[in-house]
mmCIF file with all atom_site columns, C-alpha atoms in Angstrom:
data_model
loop_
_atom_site.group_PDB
_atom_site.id
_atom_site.type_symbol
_atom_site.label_atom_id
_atom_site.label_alt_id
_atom_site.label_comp_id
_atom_site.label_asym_id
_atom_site.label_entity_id
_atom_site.label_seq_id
_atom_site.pdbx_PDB_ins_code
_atom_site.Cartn_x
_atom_site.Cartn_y
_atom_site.Cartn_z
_atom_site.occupancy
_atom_site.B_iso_or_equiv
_atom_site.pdbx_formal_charge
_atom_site.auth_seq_id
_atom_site.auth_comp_id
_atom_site.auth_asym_id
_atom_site.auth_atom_id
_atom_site.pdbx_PDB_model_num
ATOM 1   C CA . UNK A 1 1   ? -0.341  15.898  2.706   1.00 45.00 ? 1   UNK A CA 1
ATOM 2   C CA . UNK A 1 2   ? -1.870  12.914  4.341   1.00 60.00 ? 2   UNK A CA 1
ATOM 3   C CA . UNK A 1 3   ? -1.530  11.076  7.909   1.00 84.00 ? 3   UNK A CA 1
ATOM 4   C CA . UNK A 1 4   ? -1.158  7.575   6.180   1.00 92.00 ? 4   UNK A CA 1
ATOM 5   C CA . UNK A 1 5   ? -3.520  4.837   4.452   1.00 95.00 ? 5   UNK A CA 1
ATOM 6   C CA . UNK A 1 6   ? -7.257  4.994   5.673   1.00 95.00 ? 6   UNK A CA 1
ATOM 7   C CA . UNK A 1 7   ? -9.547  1.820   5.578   1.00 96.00 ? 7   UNK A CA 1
ATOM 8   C CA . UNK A 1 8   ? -13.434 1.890   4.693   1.00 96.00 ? 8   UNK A CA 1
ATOM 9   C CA . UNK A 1 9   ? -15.604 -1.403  5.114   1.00 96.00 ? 9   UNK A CA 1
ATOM 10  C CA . UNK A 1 10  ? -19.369 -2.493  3.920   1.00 96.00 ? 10  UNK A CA 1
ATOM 11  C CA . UNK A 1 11  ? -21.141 -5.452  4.099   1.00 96.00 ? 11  UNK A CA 1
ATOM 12  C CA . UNK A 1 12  ? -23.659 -3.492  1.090   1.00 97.00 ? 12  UNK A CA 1
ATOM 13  C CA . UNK A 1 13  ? -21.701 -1.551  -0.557  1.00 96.00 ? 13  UNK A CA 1
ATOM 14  C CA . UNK A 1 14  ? -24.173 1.224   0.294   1.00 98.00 ? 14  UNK A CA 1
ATOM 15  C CA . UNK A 1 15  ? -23.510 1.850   3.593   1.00 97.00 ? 15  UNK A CA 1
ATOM 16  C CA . UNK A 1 16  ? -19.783 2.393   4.506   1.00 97.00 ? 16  UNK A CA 1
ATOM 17  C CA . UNK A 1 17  ? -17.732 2.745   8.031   1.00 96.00 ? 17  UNK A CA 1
ATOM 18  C CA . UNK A 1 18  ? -14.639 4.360   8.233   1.00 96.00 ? 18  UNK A CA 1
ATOM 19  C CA . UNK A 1 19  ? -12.092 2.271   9.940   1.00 96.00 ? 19  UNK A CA 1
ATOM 20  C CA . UNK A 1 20  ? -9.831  5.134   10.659  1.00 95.00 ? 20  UNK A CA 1
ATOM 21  C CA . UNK A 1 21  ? -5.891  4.785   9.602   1.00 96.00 ? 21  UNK A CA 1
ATOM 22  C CA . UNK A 1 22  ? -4.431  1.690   9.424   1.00 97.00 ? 22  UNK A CA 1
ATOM 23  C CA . UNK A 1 23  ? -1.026  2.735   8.132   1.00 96.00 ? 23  UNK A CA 1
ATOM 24  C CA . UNK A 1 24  ? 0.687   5.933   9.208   1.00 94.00 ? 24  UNK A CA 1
ATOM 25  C CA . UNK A 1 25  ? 2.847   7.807   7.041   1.00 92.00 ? 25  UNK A CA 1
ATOM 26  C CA . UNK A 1 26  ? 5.374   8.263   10.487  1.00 91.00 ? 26  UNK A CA 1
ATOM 27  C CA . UNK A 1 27  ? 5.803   4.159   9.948   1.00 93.00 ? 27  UNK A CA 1
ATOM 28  C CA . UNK A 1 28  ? 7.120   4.454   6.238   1.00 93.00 ? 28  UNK A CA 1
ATOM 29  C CA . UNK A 1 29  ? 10.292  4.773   5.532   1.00 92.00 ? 29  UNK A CA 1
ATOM 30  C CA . UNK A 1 30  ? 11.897  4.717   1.684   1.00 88.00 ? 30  UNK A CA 1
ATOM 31  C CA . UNK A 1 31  ? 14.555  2.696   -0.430  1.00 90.00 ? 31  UNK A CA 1
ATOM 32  C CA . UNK A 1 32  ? 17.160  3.227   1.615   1.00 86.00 ? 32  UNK A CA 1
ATOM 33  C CA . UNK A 1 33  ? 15.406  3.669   4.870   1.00 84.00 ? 33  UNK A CA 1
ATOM 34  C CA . UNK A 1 34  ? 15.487  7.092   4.923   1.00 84.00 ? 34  UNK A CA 1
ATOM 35  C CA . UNK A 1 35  ? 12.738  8.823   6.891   1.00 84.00 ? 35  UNK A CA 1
ATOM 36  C CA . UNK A 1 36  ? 10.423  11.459  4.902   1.00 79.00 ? 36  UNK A CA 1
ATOM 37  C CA . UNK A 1 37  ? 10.755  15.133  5.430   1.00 77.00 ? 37  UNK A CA 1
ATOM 38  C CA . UNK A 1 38  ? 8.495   17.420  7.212   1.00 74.00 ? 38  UNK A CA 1
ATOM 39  C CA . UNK A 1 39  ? 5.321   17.392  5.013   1.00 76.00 ? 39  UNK A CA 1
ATOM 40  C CA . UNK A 1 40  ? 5.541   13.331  5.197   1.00 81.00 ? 40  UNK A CA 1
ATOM 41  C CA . UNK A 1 41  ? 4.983   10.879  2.005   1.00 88.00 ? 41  UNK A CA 1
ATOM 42  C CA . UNK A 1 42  ? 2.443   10.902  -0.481  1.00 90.00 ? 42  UNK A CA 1
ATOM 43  C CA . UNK A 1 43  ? 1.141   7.203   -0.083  1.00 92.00 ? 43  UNK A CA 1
ATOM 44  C CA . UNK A 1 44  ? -1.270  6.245   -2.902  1.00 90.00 ? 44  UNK A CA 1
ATOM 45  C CA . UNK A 1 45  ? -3.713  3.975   -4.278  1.00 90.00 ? 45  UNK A CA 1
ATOM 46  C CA . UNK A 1 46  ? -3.405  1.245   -1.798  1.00 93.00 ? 46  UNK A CA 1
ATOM 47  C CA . UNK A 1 47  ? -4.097  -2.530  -3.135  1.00 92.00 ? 47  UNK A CA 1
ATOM 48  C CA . UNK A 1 48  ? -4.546  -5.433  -0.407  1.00 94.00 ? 48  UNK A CA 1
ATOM 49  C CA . UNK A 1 49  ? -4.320  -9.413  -0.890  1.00 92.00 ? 49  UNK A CA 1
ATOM 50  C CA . UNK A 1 50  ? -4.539  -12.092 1.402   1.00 92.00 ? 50  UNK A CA 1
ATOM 51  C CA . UNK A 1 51  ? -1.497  -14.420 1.309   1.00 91.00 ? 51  UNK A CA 1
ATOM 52  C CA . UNK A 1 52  ? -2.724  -17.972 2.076   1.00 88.00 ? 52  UNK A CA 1
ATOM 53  C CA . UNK A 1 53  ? 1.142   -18.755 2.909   1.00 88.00 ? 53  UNK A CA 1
ATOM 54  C CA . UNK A 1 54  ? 1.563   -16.082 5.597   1.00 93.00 ? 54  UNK A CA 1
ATOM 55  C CA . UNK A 1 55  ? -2.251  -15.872 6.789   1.00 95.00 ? 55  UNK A CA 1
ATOM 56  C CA . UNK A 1 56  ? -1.596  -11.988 6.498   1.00 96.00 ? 56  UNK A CA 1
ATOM 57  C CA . UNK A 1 57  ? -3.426  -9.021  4.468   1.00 96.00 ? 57  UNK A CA 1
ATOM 58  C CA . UNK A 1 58  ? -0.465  -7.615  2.195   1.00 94.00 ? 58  UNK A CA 1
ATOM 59  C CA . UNK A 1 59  ? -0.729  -3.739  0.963   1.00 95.00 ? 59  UNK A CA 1
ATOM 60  C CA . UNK A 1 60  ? 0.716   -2.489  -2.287  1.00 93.00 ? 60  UNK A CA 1
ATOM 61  C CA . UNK A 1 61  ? 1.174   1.145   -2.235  1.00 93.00 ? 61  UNK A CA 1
ATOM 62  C CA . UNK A 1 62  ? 2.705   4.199   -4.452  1.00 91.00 ? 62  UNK A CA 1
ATOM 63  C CA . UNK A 1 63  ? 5.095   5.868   -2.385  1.00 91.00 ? 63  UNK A CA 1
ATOM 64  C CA . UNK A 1 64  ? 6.643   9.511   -3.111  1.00 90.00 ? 64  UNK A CA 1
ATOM 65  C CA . UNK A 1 65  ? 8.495   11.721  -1.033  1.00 84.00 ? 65  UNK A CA 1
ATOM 66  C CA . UNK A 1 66  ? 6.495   14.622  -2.383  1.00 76.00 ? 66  UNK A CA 1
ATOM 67  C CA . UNK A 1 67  ? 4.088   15.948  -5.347  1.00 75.00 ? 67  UNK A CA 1
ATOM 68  C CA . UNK A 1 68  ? 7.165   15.996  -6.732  1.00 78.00 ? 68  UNK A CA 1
ATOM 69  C CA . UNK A 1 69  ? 6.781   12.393  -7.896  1.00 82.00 ? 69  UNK A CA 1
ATOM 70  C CA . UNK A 1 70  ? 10.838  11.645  -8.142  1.00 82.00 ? 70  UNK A CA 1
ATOM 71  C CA . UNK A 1 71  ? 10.442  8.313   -5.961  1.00 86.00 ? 71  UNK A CA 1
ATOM 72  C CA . UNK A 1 72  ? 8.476   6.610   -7.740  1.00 87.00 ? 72  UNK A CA 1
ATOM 73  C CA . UNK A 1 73  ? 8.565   3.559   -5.968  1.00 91.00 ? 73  UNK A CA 1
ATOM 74  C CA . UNK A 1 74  ? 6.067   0.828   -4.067  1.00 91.00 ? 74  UNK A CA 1
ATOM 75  C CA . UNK A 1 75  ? 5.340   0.452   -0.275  1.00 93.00 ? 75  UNK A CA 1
ATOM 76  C CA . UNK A 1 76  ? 4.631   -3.247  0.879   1.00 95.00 ? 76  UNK A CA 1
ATOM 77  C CA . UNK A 1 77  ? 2.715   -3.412  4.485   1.00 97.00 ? 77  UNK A CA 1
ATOM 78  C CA . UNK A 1 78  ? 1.281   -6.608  6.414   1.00 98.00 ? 78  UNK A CA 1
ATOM 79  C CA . UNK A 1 79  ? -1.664  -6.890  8.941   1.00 98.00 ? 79  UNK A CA 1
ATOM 80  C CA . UNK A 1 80  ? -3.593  -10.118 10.221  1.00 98.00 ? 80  UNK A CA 1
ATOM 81  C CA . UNK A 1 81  ? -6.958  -8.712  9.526   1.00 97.00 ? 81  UNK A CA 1
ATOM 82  C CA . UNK A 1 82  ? -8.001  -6.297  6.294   1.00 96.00 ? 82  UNK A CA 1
ATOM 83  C CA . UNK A 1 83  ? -9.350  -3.468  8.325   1.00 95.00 ? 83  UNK A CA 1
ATOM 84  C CA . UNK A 1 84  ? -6.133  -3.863  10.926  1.00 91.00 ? 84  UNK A CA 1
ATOM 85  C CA . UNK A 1 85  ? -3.243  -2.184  11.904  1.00 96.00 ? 85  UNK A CA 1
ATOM 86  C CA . UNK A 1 86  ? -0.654  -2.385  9.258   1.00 98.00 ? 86  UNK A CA 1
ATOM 87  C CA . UNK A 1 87  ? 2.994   -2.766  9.681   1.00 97.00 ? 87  UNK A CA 1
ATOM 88  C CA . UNK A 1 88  ? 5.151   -1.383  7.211   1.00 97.00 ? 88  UNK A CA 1
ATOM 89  C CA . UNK A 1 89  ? 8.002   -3.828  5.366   1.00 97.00 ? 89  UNK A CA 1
ATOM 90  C CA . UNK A 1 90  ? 9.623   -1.657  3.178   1.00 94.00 ? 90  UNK A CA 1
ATOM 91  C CA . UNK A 1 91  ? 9.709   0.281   -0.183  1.00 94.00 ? 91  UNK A CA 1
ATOM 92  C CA . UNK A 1 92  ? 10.554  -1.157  -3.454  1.00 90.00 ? 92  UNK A CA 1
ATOM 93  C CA . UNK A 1 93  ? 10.918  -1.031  -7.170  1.00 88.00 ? 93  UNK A CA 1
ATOM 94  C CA . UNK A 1 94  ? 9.477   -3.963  -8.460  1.00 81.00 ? 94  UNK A CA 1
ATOM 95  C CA . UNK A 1 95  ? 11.718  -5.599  -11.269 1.00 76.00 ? 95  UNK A CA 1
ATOM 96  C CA . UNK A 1 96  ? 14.297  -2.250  -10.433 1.00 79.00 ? 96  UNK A CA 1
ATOM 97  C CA . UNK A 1 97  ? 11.601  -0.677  -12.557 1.00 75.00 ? 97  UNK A CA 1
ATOM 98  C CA . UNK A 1 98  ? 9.276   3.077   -11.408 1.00 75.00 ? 98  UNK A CA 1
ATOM 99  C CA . UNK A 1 99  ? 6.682   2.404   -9.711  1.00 78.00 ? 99  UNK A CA 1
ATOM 100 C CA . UNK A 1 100 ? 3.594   4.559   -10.354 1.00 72.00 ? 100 UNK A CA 1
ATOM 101 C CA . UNK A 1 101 ? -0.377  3.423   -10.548 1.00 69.00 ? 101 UNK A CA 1
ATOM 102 C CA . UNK A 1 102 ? 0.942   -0.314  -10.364 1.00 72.00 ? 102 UNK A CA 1
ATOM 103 C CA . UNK A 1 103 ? -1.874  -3.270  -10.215 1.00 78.00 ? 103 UNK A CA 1
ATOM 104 C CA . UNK A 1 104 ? -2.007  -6.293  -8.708  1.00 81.00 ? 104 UNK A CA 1
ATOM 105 C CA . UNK A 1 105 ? -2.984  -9.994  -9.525  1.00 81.00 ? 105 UNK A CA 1
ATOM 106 C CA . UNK A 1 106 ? -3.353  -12.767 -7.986  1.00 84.00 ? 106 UNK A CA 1
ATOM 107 C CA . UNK A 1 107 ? -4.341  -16.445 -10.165 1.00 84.00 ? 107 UNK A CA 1
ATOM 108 C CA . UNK A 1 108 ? -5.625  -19.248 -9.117  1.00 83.00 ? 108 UNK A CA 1
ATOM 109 C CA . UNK A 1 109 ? -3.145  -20.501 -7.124  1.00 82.00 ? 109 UNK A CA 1
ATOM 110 C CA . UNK A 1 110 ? -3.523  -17.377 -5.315  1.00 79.00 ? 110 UNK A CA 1
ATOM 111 C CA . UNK A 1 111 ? 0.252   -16.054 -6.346  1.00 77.00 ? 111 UNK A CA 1
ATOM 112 C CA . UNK A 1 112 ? 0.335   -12.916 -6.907  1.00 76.00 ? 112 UNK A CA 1
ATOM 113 C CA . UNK A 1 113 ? 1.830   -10.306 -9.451  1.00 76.00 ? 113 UNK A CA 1
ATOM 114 C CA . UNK A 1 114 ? 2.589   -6.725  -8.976  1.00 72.00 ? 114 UNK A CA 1
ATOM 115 C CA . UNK A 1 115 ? 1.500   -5.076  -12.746 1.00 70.00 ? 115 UNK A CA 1
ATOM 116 C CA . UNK A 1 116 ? 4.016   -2.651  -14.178 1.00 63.00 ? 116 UNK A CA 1
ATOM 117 C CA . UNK A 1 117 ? 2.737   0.662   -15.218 1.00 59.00 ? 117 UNK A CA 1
ATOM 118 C CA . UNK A 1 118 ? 5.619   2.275   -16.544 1.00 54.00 ? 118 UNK A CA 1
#
């Protein structure tokens, strides 16, 4: 199903470069660690903030083990740059709640706050 999270950049917004993967689905692991199964995860609409704190690039992602969509949970990654290597930290349910097509939103004290979707 996929190979992980890729990255695209633009200074234009016309003209894009593909900065290849920058997290791969062998890295992820789910809630309770557990590895994914031959076809790998489905690893979905991928949000990024930078956390002023840490000085790192944080990555919200939906994670499933499958089209199945029985997970239903978030991945949380961290790299130093936006286009970088990302490590994963682990997989979550924000609030014990599903996790689906979850936003995030940072205010003006640059905290931020995963949305719930469902």
């Amino acid at each position: 199903w996929s190979h992980g999270i890729a990255c695209y950049s633009s200074v234009d917004l016309e003209r894009w470069r593909n900065e290849g993967i920058v997290l791969h689905n062998s890295d992820v692991r789910g809630l309770g660690g557990e590895v994914a199964s031959s076809s790998g995860w489905v690893m979905e609409r991928p949000k990024v903030l930078f956390n002023a704190r840490t000085g790192l690039f944080v990555m919200w992602f939906h994670l499933e083990r499958s089209r199945s969509y029985s997970l239903n949970a978030a991945g949380v990654a961290t790299s130093s740059t936006p286009c970088g290597r990302y490590s994963f930290r682990h997989a979550l349910r924000p609030g014990g709640l599903r996790s689906f097509d979850a936003t995030l939103f940072q205010d003006s004290h640059r905290l931020p706050y995963p949305g719930q979707d469902g």
